[in-house]
mmCIF file of C-alpha atoms and ligand atoms in Angstrom:
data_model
loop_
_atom_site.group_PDB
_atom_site.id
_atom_site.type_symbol
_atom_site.label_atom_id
_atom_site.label_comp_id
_atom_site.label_asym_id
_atom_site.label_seq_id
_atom_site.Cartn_x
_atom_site.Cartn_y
_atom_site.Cartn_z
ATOM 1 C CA UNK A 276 0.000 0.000 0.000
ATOM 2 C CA UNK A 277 1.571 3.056 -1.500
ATOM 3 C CA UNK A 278 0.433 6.374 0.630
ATOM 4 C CA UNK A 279 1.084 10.096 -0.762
ATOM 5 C CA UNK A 280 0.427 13.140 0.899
ATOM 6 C CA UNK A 281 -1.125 15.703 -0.966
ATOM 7 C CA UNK A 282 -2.250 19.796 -0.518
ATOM 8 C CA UNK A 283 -5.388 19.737 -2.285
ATOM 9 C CA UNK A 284 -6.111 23.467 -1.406
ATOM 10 C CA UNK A 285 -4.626 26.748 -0.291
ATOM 11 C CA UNK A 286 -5.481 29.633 1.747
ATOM 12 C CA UNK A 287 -3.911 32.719 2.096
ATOM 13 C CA UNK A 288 -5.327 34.387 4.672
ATOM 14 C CA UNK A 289 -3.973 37.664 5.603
ATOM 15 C CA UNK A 290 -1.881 37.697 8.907
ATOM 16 C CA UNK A 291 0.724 35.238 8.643
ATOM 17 C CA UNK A 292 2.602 36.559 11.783
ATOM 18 C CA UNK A 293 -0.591 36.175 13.401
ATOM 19 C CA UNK A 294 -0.847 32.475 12.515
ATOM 20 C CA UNK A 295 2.437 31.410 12.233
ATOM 21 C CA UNK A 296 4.616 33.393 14.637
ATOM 22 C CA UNK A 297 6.241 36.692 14.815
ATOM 23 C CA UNK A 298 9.357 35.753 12.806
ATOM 24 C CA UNK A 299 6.994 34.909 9.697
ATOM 25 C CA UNK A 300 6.652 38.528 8.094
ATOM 26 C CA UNK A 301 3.896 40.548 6.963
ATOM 27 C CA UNK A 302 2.927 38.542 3.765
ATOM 28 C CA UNK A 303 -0.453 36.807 3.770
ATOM 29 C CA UNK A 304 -0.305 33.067 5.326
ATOM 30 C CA UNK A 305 -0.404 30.083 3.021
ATOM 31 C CA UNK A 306 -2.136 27.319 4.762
ATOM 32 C CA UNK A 307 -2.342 24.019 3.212
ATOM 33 C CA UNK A 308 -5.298 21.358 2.598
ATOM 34 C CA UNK A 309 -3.324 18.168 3.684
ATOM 35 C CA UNK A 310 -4.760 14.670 2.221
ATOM 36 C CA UNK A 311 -3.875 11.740 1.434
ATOM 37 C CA UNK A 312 -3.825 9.292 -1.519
ATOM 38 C CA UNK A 313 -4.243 6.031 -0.486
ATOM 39 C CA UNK A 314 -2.949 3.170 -3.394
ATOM 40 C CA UNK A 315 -4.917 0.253 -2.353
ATOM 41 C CA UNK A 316 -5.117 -3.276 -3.827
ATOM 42 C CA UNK A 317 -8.846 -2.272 -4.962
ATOM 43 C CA UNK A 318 -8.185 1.115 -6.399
ATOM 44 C CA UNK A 319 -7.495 4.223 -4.847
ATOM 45 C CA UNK A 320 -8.479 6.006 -1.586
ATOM 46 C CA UNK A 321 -9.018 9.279 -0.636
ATOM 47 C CA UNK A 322 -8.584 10.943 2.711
ATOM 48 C CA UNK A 323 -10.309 14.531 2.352
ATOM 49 C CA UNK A 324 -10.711 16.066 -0.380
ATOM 50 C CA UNK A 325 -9.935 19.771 -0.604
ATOM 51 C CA UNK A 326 -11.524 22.165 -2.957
ATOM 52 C CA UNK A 327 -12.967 20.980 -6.301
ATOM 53 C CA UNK A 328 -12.345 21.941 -10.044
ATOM 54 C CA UNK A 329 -16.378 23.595 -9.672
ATOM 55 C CA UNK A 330 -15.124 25.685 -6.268
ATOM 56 C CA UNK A 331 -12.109 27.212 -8.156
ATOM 57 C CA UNK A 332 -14.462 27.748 -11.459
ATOM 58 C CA UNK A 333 -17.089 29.539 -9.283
ATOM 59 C CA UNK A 334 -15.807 30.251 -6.107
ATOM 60 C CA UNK A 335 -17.779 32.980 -4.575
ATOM 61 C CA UNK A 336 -21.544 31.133 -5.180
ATOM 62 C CA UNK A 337 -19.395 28.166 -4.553
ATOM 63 C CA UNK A 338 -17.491 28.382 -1.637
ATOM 64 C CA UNK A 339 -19.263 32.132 -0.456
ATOM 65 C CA UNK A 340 -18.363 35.908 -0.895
ATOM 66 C CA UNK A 341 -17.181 36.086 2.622
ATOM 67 C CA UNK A 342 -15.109 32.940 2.968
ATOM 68 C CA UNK A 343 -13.594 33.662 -0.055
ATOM 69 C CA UNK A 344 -12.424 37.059 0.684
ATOM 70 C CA UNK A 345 -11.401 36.064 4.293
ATOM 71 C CA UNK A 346 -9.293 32.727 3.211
ATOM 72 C CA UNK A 347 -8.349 33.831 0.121
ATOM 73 C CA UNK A 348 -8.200 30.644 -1.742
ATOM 74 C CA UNK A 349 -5.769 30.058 -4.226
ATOM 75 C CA UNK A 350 -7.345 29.388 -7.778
ATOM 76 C CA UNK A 351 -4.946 26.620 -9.025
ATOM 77 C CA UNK A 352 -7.142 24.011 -10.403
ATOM 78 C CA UNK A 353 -3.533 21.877 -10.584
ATOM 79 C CA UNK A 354 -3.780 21.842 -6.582
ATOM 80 C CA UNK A 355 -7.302 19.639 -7.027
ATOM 81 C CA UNK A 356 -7.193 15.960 -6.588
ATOM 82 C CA UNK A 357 -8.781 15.382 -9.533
ATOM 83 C CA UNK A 358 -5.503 16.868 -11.470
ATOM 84 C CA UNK A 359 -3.038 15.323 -9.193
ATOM 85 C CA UNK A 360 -4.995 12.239 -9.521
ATOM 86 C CA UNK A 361 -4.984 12.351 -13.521
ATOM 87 C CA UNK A 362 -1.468 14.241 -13.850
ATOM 88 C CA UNK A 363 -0.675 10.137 -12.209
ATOM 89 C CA UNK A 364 -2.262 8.790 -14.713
ATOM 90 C CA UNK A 365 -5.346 7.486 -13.348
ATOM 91 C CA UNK A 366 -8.956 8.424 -13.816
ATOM 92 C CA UNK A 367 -11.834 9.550 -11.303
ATOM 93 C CA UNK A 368 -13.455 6.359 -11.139
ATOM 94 C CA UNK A 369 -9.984 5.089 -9.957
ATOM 95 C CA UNK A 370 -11.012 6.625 -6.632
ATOM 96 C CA UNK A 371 -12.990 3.817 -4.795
ATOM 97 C CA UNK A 372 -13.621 5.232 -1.489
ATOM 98 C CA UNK A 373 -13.378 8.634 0.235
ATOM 99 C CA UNK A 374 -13.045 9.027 3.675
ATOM 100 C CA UNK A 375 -13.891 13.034 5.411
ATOM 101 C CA UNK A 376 -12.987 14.433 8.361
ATOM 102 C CA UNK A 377 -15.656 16.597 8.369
ATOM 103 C CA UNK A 378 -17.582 17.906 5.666
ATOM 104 C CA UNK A 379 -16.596 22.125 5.827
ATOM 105 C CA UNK A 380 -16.218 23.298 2.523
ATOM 106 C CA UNK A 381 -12.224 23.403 2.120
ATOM 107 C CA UNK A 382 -12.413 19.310 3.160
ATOM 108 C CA UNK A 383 -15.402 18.025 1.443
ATOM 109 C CA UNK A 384 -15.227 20.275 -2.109
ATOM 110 C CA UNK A 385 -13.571 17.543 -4.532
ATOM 111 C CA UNK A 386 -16.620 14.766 -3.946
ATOM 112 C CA UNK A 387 -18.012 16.136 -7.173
ATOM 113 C CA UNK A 388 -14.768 15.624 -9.136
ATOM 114 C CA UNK A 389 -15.495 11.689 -7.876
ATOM 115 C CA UNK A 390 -19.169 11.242 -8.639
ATOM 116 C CA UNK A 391 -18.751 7.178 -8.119
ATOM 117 C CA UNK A 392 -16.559 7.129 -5.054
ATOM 118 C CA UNK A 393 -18.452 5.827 -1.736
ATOM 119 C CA UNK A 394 -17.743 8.738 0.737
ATOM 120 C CA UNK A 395 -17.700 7.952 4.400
ATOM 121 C CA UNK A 396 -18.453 10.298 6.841
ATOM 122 C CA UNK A 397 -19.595 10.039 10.530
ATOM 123 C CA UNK A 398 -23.629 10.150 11.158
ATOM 124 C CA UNK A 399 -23.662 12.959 13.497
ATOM 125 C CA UNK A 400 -21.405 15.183 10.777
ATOM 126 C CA UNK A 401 -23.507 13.852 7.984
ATOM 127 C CA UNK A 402 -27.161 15.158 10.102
ATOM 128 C CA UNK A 403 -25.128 18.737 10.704
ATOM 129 C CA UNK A 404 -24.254 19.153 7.209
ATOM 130 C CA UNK A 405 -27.758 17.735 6.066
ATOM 131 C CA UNK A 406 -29.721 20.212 8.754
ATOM 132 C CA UNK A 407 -26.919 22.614 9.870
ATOM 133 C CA UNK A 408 -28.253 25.122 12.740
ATOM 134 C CA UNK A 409 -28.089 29.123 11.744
ATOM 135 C CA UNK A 410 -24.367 29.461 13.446
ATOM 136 C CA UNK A 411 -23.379 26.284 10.524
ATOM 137 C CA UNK A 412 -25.291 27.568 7.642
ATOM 138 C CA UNK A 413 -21.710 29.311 6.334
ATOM 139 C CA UNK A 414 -19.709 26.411 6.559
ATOM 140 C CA UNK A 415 -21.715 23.693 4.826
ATOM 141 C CA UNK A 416 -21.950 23.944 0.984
ATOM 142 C CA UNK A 417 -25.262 22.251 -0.195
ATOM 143 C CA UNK A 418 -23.743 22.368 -3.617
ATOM 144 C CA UNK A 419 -20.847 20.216 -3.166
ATOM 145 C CA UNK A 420 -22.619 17.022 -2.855
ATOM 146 C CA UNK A 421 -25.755 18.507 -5.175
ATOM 147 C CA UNK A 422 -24.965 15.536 -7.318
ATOM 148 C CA UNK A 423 -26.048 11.780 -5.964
ATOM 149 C CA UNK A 424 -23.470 11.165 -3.335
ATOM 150 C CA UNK A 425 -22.618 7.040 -2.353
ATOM 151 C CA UNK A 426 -22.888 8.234 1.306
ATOM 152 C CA UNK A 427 -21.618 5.439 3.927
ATOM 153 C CA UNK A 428 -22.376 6.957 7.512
ATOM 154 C CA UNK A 429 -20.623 5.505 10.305
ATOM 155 C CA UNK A 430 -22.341 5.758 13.542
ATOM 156 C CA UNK A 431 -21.179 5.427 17.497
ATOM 157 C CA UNK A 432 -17.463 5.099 18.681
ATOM 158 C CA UNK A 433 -16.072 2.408 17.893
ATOM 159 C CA UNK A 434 -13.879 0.274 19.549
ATOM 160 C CA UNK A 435 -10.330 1.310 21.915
ATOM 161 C CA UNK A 436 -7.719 2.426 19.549
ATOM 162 C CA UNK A 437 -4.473 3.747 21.739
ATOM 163 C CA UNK A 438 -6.359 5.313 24.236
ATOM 164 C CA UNK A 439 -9.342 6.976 21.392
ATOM 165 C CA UNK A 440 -12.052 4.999 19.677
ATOM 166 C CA UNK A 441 -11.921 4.201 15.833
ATOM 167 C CA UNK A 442 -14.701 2.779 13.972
ATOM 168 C CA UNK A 443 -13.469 0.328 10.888
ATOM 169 C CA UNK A 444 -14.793 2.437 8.073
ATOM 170 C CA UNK A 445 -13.300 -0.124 5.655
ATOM 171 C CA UNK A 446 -14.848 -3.514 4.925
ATOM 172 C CA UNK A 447 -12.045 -5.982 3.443
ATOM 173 C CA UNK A 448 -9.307 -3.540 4.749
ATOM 174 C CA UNK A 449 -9.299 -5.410 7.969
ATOM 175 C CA UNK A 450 -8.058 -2.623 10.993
ATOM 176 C CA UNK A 451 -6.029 -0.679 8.863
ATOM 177 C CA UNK A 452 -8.635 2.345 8.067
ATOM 178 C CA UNK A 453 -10.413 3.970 11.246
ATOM 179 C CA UNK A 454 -12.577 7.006 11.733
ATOM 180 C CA UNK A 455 -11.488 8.173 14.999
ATOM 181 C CA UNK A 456 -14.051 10.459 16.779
ATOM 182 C CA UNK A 457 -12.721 13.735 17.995
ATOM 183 C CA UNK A 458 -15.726 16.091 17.856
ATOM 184 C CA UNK A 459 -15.430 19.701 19.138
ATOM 185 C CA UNK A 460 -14.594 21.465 15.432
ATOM 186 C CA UNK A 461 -17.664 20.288 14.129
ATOM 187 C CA UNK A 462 -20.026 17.825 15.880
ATOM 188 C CA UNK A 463 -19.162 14.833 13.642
ATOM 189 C CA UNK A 464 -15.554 15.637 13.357
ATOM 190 C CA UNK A 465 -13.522 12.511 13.064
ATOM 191 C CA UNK A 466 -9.640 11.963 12.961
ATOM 192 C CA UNK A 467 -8.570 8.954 9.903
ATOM 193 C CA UNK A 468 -6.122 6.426 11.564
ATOM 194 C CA UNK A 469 -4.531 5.021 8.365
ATOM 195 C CA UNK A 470 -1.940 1.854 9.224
ATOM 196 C CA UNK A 471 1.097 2.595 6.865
ATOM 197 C CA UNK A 472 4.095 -0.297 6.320
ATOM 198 C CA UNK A 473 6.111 2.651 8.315
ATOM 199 C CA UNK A 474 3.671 2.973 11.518
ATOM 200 C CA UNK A 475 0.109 4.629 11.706
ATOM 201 C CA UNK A 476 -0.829 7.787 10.375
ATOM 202 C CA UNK A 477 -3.254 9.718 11.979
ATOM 203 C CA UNK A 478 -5.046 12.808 9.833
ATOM 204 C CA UNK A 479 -6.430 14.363 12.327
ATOM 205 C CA UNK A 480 -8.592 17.051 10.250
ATOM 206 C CA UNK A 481 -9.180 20.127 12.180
ATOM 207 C CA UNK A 482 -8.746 18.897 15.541
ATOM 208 C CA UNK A 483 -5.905 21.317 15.740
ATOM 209 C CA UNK A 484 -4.438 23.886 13.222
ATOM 210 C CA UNK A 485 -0.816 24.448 14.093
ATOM 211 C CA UNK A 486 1.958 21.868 14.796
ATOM 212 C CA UNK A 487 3.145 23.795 18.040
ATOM 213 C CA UNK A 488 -0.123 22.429 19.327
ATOM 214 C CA UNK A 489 1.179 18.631 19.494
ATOM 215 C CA UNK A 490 4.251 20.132 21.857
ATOM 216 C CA UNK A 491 4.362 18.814 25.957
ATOM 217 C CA UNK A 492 4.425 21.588 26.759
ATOM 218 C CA UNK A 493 2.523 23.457 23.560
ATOM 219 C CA UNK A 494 3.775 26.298 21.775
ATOM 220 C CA UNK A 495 1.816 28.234 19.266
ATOM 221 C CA UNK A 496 0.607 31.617 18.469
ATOM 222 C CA UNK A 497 -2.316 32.895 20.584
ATOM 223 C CA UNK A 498 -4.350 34.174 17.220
ATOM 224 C CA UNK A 499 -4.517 29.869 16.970
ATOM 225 C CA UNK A 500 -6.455 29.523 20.027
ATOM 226 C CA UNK A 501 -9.056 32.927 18.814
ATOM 227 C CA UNK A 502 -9.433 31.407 15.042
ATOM 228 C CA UNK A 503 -10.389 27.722 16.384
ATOM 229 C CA UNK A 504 -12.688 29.137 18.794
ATOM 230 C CA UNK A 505 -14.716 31.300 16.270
ATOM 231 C CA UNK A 506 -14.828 27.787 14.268
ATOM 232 C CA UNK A 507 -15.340 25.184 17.078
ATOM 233 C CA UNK A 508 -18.794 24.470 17.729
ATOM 234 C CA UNK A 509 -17.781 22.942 21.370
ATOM 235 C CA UNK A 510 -14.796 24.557 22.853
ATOM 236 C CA UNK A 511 -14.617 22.489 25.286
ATOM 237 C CA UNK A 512 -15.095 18.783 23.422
ATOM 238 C CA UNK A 513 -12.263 20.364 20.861
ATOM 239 C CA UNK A 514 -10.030 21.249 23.384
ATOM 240 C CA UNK A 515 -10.294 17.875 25.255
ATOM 241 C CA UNK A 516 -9.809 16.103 22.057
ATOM 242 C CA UNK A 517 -6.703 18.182 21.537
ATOM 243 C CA UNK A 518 -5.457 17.299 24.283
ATOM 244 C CA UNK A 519 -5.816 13.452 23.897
ATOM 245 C CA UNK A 520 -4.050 14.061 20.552
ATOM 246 C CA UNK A 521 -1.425 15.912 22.194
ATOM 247 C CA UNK A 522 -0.814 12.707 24.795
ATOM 248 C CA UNK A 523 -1.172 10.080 21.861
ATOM 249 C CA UNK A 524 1.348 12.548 19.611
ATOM 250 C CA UNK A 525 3.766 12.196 22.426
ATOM 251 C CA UNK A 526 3.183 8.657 24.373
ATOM 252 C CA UNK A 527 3.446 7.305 20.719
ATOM 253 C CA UNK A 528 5.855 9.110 18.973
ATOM 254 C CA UNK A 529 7.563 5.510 17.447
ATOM 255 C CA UNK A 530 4.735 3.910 15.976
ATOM 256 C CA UNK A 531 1.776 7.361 15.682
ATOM 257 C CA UNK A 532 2.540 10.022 13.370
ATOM 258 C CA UNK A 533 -0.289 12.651 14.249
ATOM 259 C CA UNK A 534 -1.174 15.785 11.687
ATOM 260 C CA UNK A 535 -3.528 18.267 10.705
ATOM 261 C CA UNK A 536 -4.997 19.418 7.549
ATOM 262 C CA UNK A 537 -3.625 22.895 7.489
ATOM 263 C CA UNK A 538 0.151 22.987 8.776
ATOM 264 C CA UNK A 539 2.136 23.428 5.859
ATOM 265 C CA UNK A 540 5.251 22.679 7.955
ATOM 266 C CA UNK A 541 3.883 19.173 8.793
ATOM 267 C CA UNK A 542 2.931 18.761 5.691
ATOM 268 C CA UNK A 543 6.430 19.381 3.791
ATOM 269 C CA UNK A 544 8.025 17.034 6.472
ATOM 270 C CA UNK A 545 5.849 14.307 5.863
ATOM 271 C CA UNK A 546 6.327 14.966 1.692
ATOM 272 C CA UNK A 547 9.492 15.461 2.440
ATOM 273 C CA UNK A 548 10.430 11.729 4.233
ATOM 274 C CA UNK A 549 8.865 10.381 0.910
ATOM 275 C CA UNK A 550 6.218 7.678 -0.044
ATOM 276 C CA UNK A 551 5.221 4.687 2.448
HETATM 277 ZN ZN1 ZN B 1473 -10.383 23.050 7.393
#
């Protein structure tokens, strides 16, 4: 099983000293939309998505007027998954399964670029984005899964996975594909626990947003903490989860390799230590 990491997104917010620390400069911030491409024995595997080619084509009555001037996507349709996917060689319908985090717009936007993947999503995450309450209504685009989506909802826990849950989202792939609940971002969040030939991998969406998070003790700019609290629908469910991250991160630094979807640090290191 061949696993790649991909950015299927950016945002360039301004404020980068704000967000990344006060040696970063004045230039806006370029945040990454971490995913992974999963080679499997029955085709390929997709953890998040990204944006899709119709959210760069259209992005203000796709993604919103407001999101769009405050993130500042990048409109590279090269940075979709589709591309990367076909620049490799392979076609849409090479993409078996995809497996979300969550479904916010800058994670779930490529499922129409994969019209006959089976997406998997938790059950509470799938009812908020289904029936989102007012403060949600922004962050949950209707139109990304306006076409007819192969939804498989996972419900409950799970069972113990190092000291979290994970539910097998994967029939045939035996233990090696989890959803791990972590909840507090959105109220189906989920973490992916993917079981590479090098160790686990854990996406862990937007249970965090900066790698200085994961530190015993943490380190990380304070504007972190204000940005994932305007986004979090339960502070207090995303900081706990956090916080079990942060103790996995560090308890199981041999054999876990925890990251989020919008570190671009994390994400070159992880490109950077190749293909497993
Ligand atoms: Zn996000």
């Amino acid at each position: 099983m061949i696993i790649e990491h991909l950015s299927c997104g950016s945002l360039c917010p301004h404020g980068r000293r704000w967000l990344s620390g006060a040696d970063a400069g004045h230039e806006p911030a370029e945040l990454c939309c971490h995913c992974l491409l999963i080679h499997g024995p029955d085709g390929l595997i997709l953890v998040d998505t990204g944006f899709g080619r119709a959210d760069l084509r259209a992005s203000s009555t796709r993604l919103g007027r407001s999101f769009t001037a405050i993130a500042r996507p990048r409109l590279d349709e090269s940075l979709c998954a589709i591309a990367q996917i076909e620049a490799r060689g392979f076609r849409a319908a090479d993409v078996r399964h995809i497996l979300l985090t969550h479904l916010d717009l800058d994670h779930a936007g490529g499922l129409s670029d994969f019209p006959q993947a089976t997406v998997h999503v938790h059950q509470a995450e799938h009812q908020a984005a289904m029936h989102p309450h007012l403060r949600e209504r922004a962050r949950y685009r209707a139109c990304q899964w306006q076409h007819p989506v192969r939804w498989q909802v996972h419900a409950g826990e799970g069972e113990s996975w190092m000291g979290l849950h994970g539910i097998k989202a994967l029939p045939g792939s035996g233990d090696d594909i989890l959803l791990i609940p972590l909840p507090g971002h959105t109220r189906g969040h989920c973490g992916i626990a993917v079981r590479s030939p090098a160790g686990w991998l854990l996406h862990a969406g937007d249970a965090y947003f900066h790698h200085g998070e994961m530190l015993d003790p943490p380190r990380y700019p304070a504007a972190i903490e204000v940005v994932e609290s305007l986004l979090n629908v339960d502070r207090r469910q995303r900081r706990l989860n956090r916080d079990r991250l942060r103790a996995l991160a560090q308890r199981r630094q041999a054999d876990v390799r925890v990251f989020c979807a919008h570190d671009p640090q994390e994400l070159k290191l992880l490109q950077a230590a190749g293909q497993v």
